[in-house]
Coordinates of C-alpha atoms in Angstrom, one line a residue:
X17 CA 15.2 24.2 39.2
X18 CA 13.1 27.1 40.0
X19 CA 12.4 25.8 43.6
X20 CA 13.1 28.1 46.7
X21 CA 13.3 25.0 48.9
X22 CA 14.1 21.6 48.8
X23 CA 13.7 18.6 51.1
X24 CA 16.7 18.7 53.8
X25 CA 17.6 15.2 52.7
X26 CA 18.3 16.4 49.0
X27 CA 20.5 19.2 50.5
X28 CA 22.4 16.6 52.6
X29 CA 22.9 14.3 49.7
X30 CA 24.1 17.1 47.4
X31 CA 26.7 18.1 50.1
X32 CA 27.7 14.5 50.8
X33 CA 28.4 14.1 46.9
X34 CA 30.4 17.4 47.0
X35 CA 32.5 16.2 49.7
X36 CA 33.0 12.8 48.0
X37 CA 34.7 14.6 45.2
X38 CA 36.8 16.7 47.7
X39 CA 37.9 13.7 49.5
X40 CA 39.0 12.0 46.0
X41 CA 41.1 15.2 45.4
X42 CA 42.6 15.1 48.9
X43 CA 42.8 11.5 49.9
X44 CA 43.7 11.0 53.7
X45 CA 43.9 14.8 54.1
X46 CA 40.4 15.6 54.4
X47 CA 38.2 13.8 57.1
X48 CA 34.5 14.4 57.5
X49 CA 32.4 13.1 60.3
X50 CA 28.5 13.3 59.8
X51 CA 26.1 13.3 63.0
X52 CA 22.6 13.4 61.5
X53 CA 19.9 12.8 64.1
X54 CA 16.5 13.6 62.6
X55 CA 13.0 12.0 63.2
X56 CA 12.2 12.9 59.4
X57 CA 14.4 14.2 56.5
X58 CA 11.7 15.9 54.4
X59 CA 11.8 19.6 56.2
X60 CA 11.8 22.2 53.4
X61 CA 15.1 24.2 53.5
X62 CA 16.3 27.0 51.2
X63 CA 18.6 25.5 48.4
X64 CA 22.4 25.5 48.8
X65 CA 22.7 26.1 52.6
X66 CA 25.2 23.5 53.5
X67 CA 27.6 23.2 50.5
X68 CA 28.8 26.8 50.8
X69 CA 29.5 26.3 54.4
X70 CA 31.9 23.2 53.6
X71 CA 33.3 25.1 50.7
X72 CA 34.2 28.1 52.8
X73 CA 35.6 25.7 55.4
X74 CA 38.0 24.0 52.7
X75 CA 39.0 27.5 51.2
X76 CA 39.6 29.5 54.0
X77 CA 40.3 27.3 57.1
X78 CA 42.8 25.1 55.2
X79 CA 45.6 27.2 53.9
X80 CA 48.2 24.4 54.3
X81 CA 47.2 21.6 52.1
X82 CA 49.8 19.2 53.6
X83 CA 48.1 19.3 57.2
X84 CA 44.8 17.3 57.5
X85 CA 41.5 19.1 57.7
X86 CA 38.7 17.6 59.6
X87 CA 35.1 18.6 59.2
X88 CA 32.1 17.8 61.5
X89 CA 28.7 18.2 60.2
X90 CA 26.1 17.9 62.4
X91 CA 22.0 18.2 61.7
X92 CA 19.7 17.7 64.8
X93 CA 16.1 18.7 65.8
X94 CA 15.6 21.0 68.5
X95 CA 12.3 22.4 69.6
X96 CA 10.8 23.8 66.6
X97 CA 14.1 24.1 64.9
X98 CA 16.6 22.3 62.8
X99 CA 20.3 22.8 63.7
X100 CA 22.9 22.4 61.1
X101 CA 26.5 23.0 61.9
X102 CA 29.9 22.8 60.1
X103 CA 32.9 22.7 62.4
X104 CA 36.3 22.4 61.3
X105 CA 39.8 22.1 62.9
X106 CA 41.4 24.7 60.7
X107 CA 43.0 27.9 61.4
X108 CA 40.2 29.8 62.8
X109 CA 39.1 33.3 62.1
X110 CA 40.9 36.3 63.9
X111 CA 38.8 38.4 66.2
X112 CA 39.0 41.4 64.1
X113 CA 37.6 39.6 61.1
X114 CA 35.1 37.7 63.3
X115 CA 33.5 41.2 64.4
X116 CA 33.0 41.9 60.6
X117 CA 31.2 38.8 59.9
X118 CA 29.2 38.1 57.7
X119 CA 30.8 40.3 55.1
X120 CA 28.4 41.7 52.5
X121 CA 28.3 39.9 49.3
X122 CA 29.7 36.6 50.7
X123 CA 28.5 33.3 51.4
X124 CA 27.8 33.7 55.1
X125 CA 26.0 37.0 54.2
X126 CA 23.7 35.3 51.4
X127 CA 22.9 32.4 53.7
X128 CA 22.1 34.7 56.5
X129 CA 19.8 36.9 54.4
X130 CA 17.9 34.1 52.7
X131 CA 17.2 32.6 56.1
X132 CA 16.0 35.8 57.3
X133 CA 13.8 36.6 54.4
X134 CA 12.3 33.0 54.2
X135 CA 11.6 32.8 58.1
X136 CA 11.2 36.6 59.0
X137 CA 13.7 36.0 61.9
X138 CA 17.4 37.3 62.6
X139 CA 20.3 35.7 64.2
X140 CA 19.7 32.5 62.4
X141 CA 23.4 32.2 61.5
X142 CA 26.0 32.0 64.3
X143 CA 29.7 31.8 64.0
X144 CA 32.3 30.9 66.4
X145 CA 35.9 30.9 66.2
X146 CA 39.4 30.7 67.9
X147 CA 42.4 31.5 66.0
X148 CA 44.5 28.3 65.6
X149 CA 41.5 26.4 67.1
X150 CA 39.0 25.9 64.2
X151 CA 35.6 27.6 63.2
X152 CA 31.9 26.4 63.6
X153 CA 29.0 28.0 61.7
X154 CA 25.7 26.9 63.1
X155 CA 22.4 27.5 61.0
X156 CA 18.9 27.4 62.8
X157 CA 16.1 26.5 60.5
X158 CA 12.8 27.3 62.0
X159 CA 10.3 24.4 61.7
X160 CA 6.8 25.7 60.8
X161 CA 3.7 23.7 61.2
X162 CA 2.1 23.1 58.2

């Protein structure tokens, strides 16, 4: 589209549609809980922030498609920040791999770099994981006064 940013609501809707396709492919195996708490939904965010996080969870956290995977997607307003998190109940990330994240050239690195460039801040992507206990990736999107 040539746009660098889109309204948050568009990003959420695109991800909802992507998840609907995945749930049609894996009925009764892929569960999703949405927790969205926003005063307004038109905050500008960089394109393709949320969908790659969902895709990562499905590809990497869910090696055994016979076991259910549940994703929790939370979007909420903090003080001058929008927090977006994707949590899964998948296999988790081994500590030795966590220390290397985000790996250059991968989705998390791409998202981290784009957020840092746009908002001139570091540490806007946080990853927490326990082997066998799932993973959560949290994005912090600074809200600028227009």
